[in-house]
Amino acid sequence: METPKWFEVRDLHVNIAGKPILKGLNLSINAGEIHAIMGPNGSGKSTLAYTISGHPAYEVTGGDILFKGESILGLQADARSRAGIFLAFQYPVAIPGVTVANFLRTAVNARIKADAAAKNGGVLPPQVKGVTLPEFRKTLRDAMKILRVDDSFAGRYLNDGFSGGEKKRAEILQMAMLKPQLAVLDETDSGLDIDALRIVSEGVNVLHERDQSMAVLVITHYQRLLNYIKPQFVHVLINGQMVEEGGPELALQLEERGYDWLREPEVA
Ligand code: ADP
Ligand code: MG
């Protein structure tokens, strides 16, 4: 076997409800790289994102996903998150009754405690209490500034009545607080007007500048997001397989020519 890359999807086959959706998909990412996956609707982009993050409805029937040389397929979603894999959802869910601040603080503390326990043979050392409130407030305020949301945002119920732009900002706030090693952004541009798109993209860019070892996988149907988050590598996903790979110029080509030239010709 070849030496695995930092993050590697190998010949991945995934079924949903018994139907094959991903059909031998390959993808390699090194730490710090920004990759984009583009593809028409229904090609399997979200299926890949959910499968990477460990959603139980997605059945892996073949292949593997390796992170730093280890298969993550046996890990539940929370363990993958602790390992440093983050997914920003295409359709974030609302949690009425739970404020943005409480949600984020709970998530950050769960991460800190799980990490401490893992380093201590599975037992949480009693002195580990999680983040202090002043510390948490400071990091949150800083992240909110990057995403240009005002102070009242933290006190609102998560995604409850949020606009499309606010939902996506809440996703990137989570990313800012959890500091993943691999961030997967599924259609973070959907439902955003140009101002929101710019702010959300800037947020991602600032986080990447601050931690240049973080890898970002941007999944999008449209080229326009890639004007703001600049990928070094572009992959095209059609019908459950990668059909083309290139640099940023490939995204521009897709913008001009659409996806049809990359589809397999119909067999008569
Ligand atoms: P994309 O994100 O590229 O638009 P998806 O990964 O969401 O594509 O979907 C790929 C295919 O899987 C589509 O044909 C879609 O209809 C199907 N699919 C997605 N989710 C489900 C589901 N929960 N149940 C059944 N089929 C699904
Ligand atoms: Mg999708």
XYZ file of C-alpha atoms and ligand atoms in Angstrom:
296
model
C 0.000 0.000 0.000
C 1.118 3.531 -0.695
C 1.915 5.780 2.231
C -1.317 7.537 3.091
C -1.547 11.303 2.702
C -2.457 13.497 5.673
C -6.107 13.102 4.756
C -7.100 10.560 2.185
C -10.320 9.175 0.769
C -9.581 5.905 -0.993
C -11.917 4.252 -3.486
C -14.879 5.242 -1.323
C -18.247 3.604 -1.983
C -21.276 4.895 -0.065
C -24.924 3.873 -0.142
C -27.916 5.806 1.097
C -30.991 3.707 1.766
C -29.418 0.868 -0.216
C -28.721 3.040 -3.252
C -25.089 3.577 -4.362
C -24.277 7.306 -4.293
C -20.479 7.452 -4.110
C -18.868 4.994 -6.507
C -15.149 4.768 -5.953
C -14.230 8.291 -4.934
C -10.601 9.336 -4.335
C -9.327 12.516 -2.690
C -6.053 13.477 -1.006
C -5.444 16.578 1.084
C -2.298 17.737 2.850
C -2.284 19.841 6.011
C -2.742 23.519 5.243
C -4.144 23.054 1.738
C -7.365 24.553 0.453
C -9.313 22.261 -1.862
C -12.623 22.811 -3.620
C -15.053 20.170 -4.768
C -17.466 21.335 -7.419
C -20.248 19.371 -9.010
C -23.836 19.542 -10.197
C -26.739 19.031 -7.796
C -27.225 15.424 -6.806
C -23.669 14.377 -7.672
C -22.922 13.289 -4.089
C -21.134 16.335 -2.605
C -23.123 16.430 0.636
C -22.956 12.632 0.833
C -19.166 12.898 0.860
C -19.256 15.672 3.488
C -21.581 13.698 5.772
C -19.620 10.488 5.298
C -16.376 12.251 6.248
C -18.042 13.640 9.374
C -19.473 10.248 10.353
C -23.222 10.632 9.857
C -24.704 7.195 10.617
C -27.207 7.200 7.719
C -24.391 6.945 5.172
C -23.323 3.357 4.684
C -19.741 2.829 3.565
C -19.713 -0.295 1.418
C -16.120 -0.077 0.215
C -12.892 1.890 0.419
C -11.559 3.878 3.334
C -11.103 7.340 4.827
C -7.708 7.870 6.447
C -6.713 10.784 8.654
C -3.019 10.963 9.594
C -2.580 7.399 8.506
C -5.458 5.910 10.510
C -8.845 4.838 9.261
C -11.601 6.967 10.800
C -14.455 4.769 9.582
C -14.764 3.082 12.980
C -15.110 6.438 14.782
C -18.464 8.014 15.655
C -19.121 11.603 14.581
C -18.113 13.052 17.965
C -14.796 11.205 17.940
C -14.074 12.487 14.439
C -14.835 15.995 15.615
C -12.435 15.540 18.526
C -9.848 14.265 16.073
C -10.084 17.686 14.420
C -12.589 17.199 11.599
C -15.282 19.855 11.329
C -18.302 20.039 9.041
C -20.200 23.247 8.359
C -23.635 22.093 7.275
C -25.417 23.021 4.081
C -28.669 23.159 6.079
C -27.911 23.985 9.742
C -30.664 22.980 12.182
C -32.310 25.332 14.656
C -32.086 24.628 18.389
C -34.734 26.830 20.033
C -33.998 27.365 23.731
C -30.225 27.059 23.335
C -28.362 30.298 22.783
C -25.426 30.597 20.410
C -23.126 31.341 23.362
C -24.326 28.370 25.423
C -24.086 26.046 22.486
C -20.544 27.141 21.693
C -19.404 27.016 25.301
C -20.831 23.510 25.686
C -19.100 22.410 22.483
C -15.754 23.932 23.493
C -15.934 22.393 26.989
C -16.901 18.988 25.651
C -13.871 19.159 23.385
C -11.499 20.223 26.184
C -12.799 17.537 28.556
C -12.764 14.760 25.972
C -9.200 15.664 24.971
C -8.055 15.720 28.598
C -9.763 12.380 29.291
C -8.255 10.792 26.185
C -4.785 11.839 27.350
C -5.477 10.364 30.799
C -6.522 6.827 29.922
C -10.183 7.760 29.399
C -10.618 9.346 32.836
C -11.338 13.068 33.122
C -8.801 14.611 35.525
C -10.864 16.451 38.196
C -8.894 19.679 37.803
C -10.035 20.053 34.157
C -13.137 22.258 34.286
C -13.216 23.543 30.734
C -12.823 27.107 29.551
C -13.296 29.916 32.054
C -16.072 32.362 31.320
C -13.782 35.380 30.743
C -11.575 33.339 28.446
C -14.572 32.041 26.536
C -16.102 35.508 26.215
C -12.867 36.917 24.876
C -12.484 34.238 22.171
C -16.141 34.467 21.223
C -16.049 38.262 20.973
C -12.984 38.038 18.782
C -14.638 35.464 16.495
C -17.828 37.525 16.325
C -15.822 40.537 15.256
C -14.255 38.604 12.382
C -17.715 37.533 11.232
C -19.182 40.970 11.843
C -22.103 39.927 13.972
C -23.175 42.226 16.805
C -23.156 41.302 20.474
C -26.822 40.336 20.551
C -26.048 37.388 18.231
C -24.544 35.371 21.083
C -27.766 35.610 23.076
C -30.077 34.429 20.316
C -31.313 30.854 20.033
C -29.116 28.905 17.636
C -30.363 29.232 14.047
C -33.880 29.976 15.310
C -35.288 32.489 12.843
C -31.808 33.172 11.483
C -31.431 34.449 7.932
C -29.380 32.339 5.512
C -26.376 34.586 6.139
C -26.726 34.374 9.924
C -26.903 30.567 9.819
C -23.701 30.382 7.817
C -22.009 32.858 10.158
C -23.049 30.672 13.094
C -21.396 27.698 11.369
C -18.151 29.604 10.872
C -18.318 30.838 14.481
C -18.323 27.197 15.540
C -15.349 26.620 13.295
C -13.552 29.584 14.891
C -14.236 28.277 18.394
C -13.457 24.590 17.755
C -10.297 25.245 15.710
C -10.429 22.149 13.521
C -7.519 20.686 11.568
C -9.724 19.869 8.601
C -12.753 22.064 7.943
C -15.326 20.829 5.436
C -17.667 23.579 4.261
C -20.709 22.220 2.465
C -22.285 24.853 0.194
C -21.436 27.615 2.622
C -22.379 30.010 -0.183
C -25.943 28.779 -0.623
C -28.536 31.356 0.303
C -26.006 34.155 0.763
C -26.159 37.562 -0.812
C -22.857 39.010 -1.954
C -22.142 40.907 1.287
C -22.782 37.875 3.478
C -20.723 35.746 1.101
C -17.815 38.140 1.447
C -18.020 38.256 5.247
C -18.296 34.494 5.633
C -15.411 33.916 3.209
C -13.281 36.509 4.970
C -13.980 34.688 8.213
C -12.703 31.430 6.747
C -9.668 33.203 5.281
C -8.758 34.868 8.576
C -8.996 31.514 10.370
C -6.766 29.945 7.740
C -4.238 32.769 8.014
C -4.123 32.351 11.769
C -3.672 28.608 11.538
C -1.975 27.824 8.273
C -1.803 24.128 9.078
C -5.606 23.922 8.941
C -6.864 22.323 5.732
C -10.120 23.512 4.188
C -12.387 21.550 1.864
C -14.855 23.887 0.218
C -17.801 22.188 -1.430
C -19.786 24.263 -3.867
C -21.990 24.144 -6.907
C -20.981 27.628 -8.019
C -17.690 29.227 -8.859
C -18.487 32.538 -7.154
C -17.460 31.406 -3.645
C -14.041 30.567 -5.053
C -13.512 34.241 -5.889
C -13.306 34.772 -2.134
C -11.884 31.518 -0.785
C -9.073 30.652 -3.161
C -8.434 26.928 -3.519
C -5.100 25.525 -4.680
C -6.824 22.396 -5.959
C -10.203 21.957 -7.622
C -11.912 18.573 -7.997
C -15.029 17.877 -10.007
C -17.525 15.358 -8.665
C -20.106 13.921 -11.030
C -22.292 10.922 -10.359
C -20.369 9.749 -7.308
C -16.874 9.936 -8.782
C -14.138 12.518 -9.260
C -13.977 13.133 -12.983
C -11.467 15.973 -13.195
C -8.807 17.654 -11.111
C -6.902 20.856 -11.601
C -5.931 24.219 -10.185
C -8.073 27.327 -9.713
C -8.395 27.713 -13.495
C -10.623 24.627 -13.574
C -13.269 26.466 -11.546
C -13.281 29.280 -14.109
C -13.571 26.781 -16.916
C -16.609 25.235 -15.217
C -18.118 28.679 -14.828
C -17.839 29.207 -18.580
C -18.597 25.752 -19.879
C -20.797 24.163 -17.241
C -20.454 20.522 -16.303
C -21.706 18.736 -19.418
C -18.305 18.462 -21.136
C -17.103 16.378 -18.198
C -20.000 13.950 -18.170
C -19.477 10.521 -19.604
C -20.968 10.240 -23.061
C -24.196 8.227 -23.083
C -23.557 4.729 -24.351
C -25.901 4.110 -27.242
P -25.222 17.094 -3.783
O -24.841 17.552 -2.412
O -24.075 16.972 -4.718
O -26.316 17.909 -4.369
P -26.225 14.749 -2.380
O -25.048 14.093 -1.794
O -27.087 15.562 -1.486
O -25.774 15.594 -3.652
O -27.138 13.659 -3.065
C -26.633 12.664 -3.931
C -27.741 11.706 -4.311
O -28.182 11.014 -3.147
C -28.968 12.371 -4.908
O -29.407 11.549 -5.962
C -29.954 12.383 -3.783
O -31.263 12.295 -4.282
C -29.586 11.154 -3.004
N -29.851 11.316 -1.580
C -29.286 12.227 -0.774
N -29.754 12.118 0.495
C -30.639 11.092 0.473
C -31.466 10.452 1.460
N -31.438 10.879 2.741
N -32.240 9.425 1.055
C -32.228 9.004 -0.215
N -31.485 9.547 -1.194
C -30.704 10.576 -0.874
Mg -25.352 19.168 -1.224
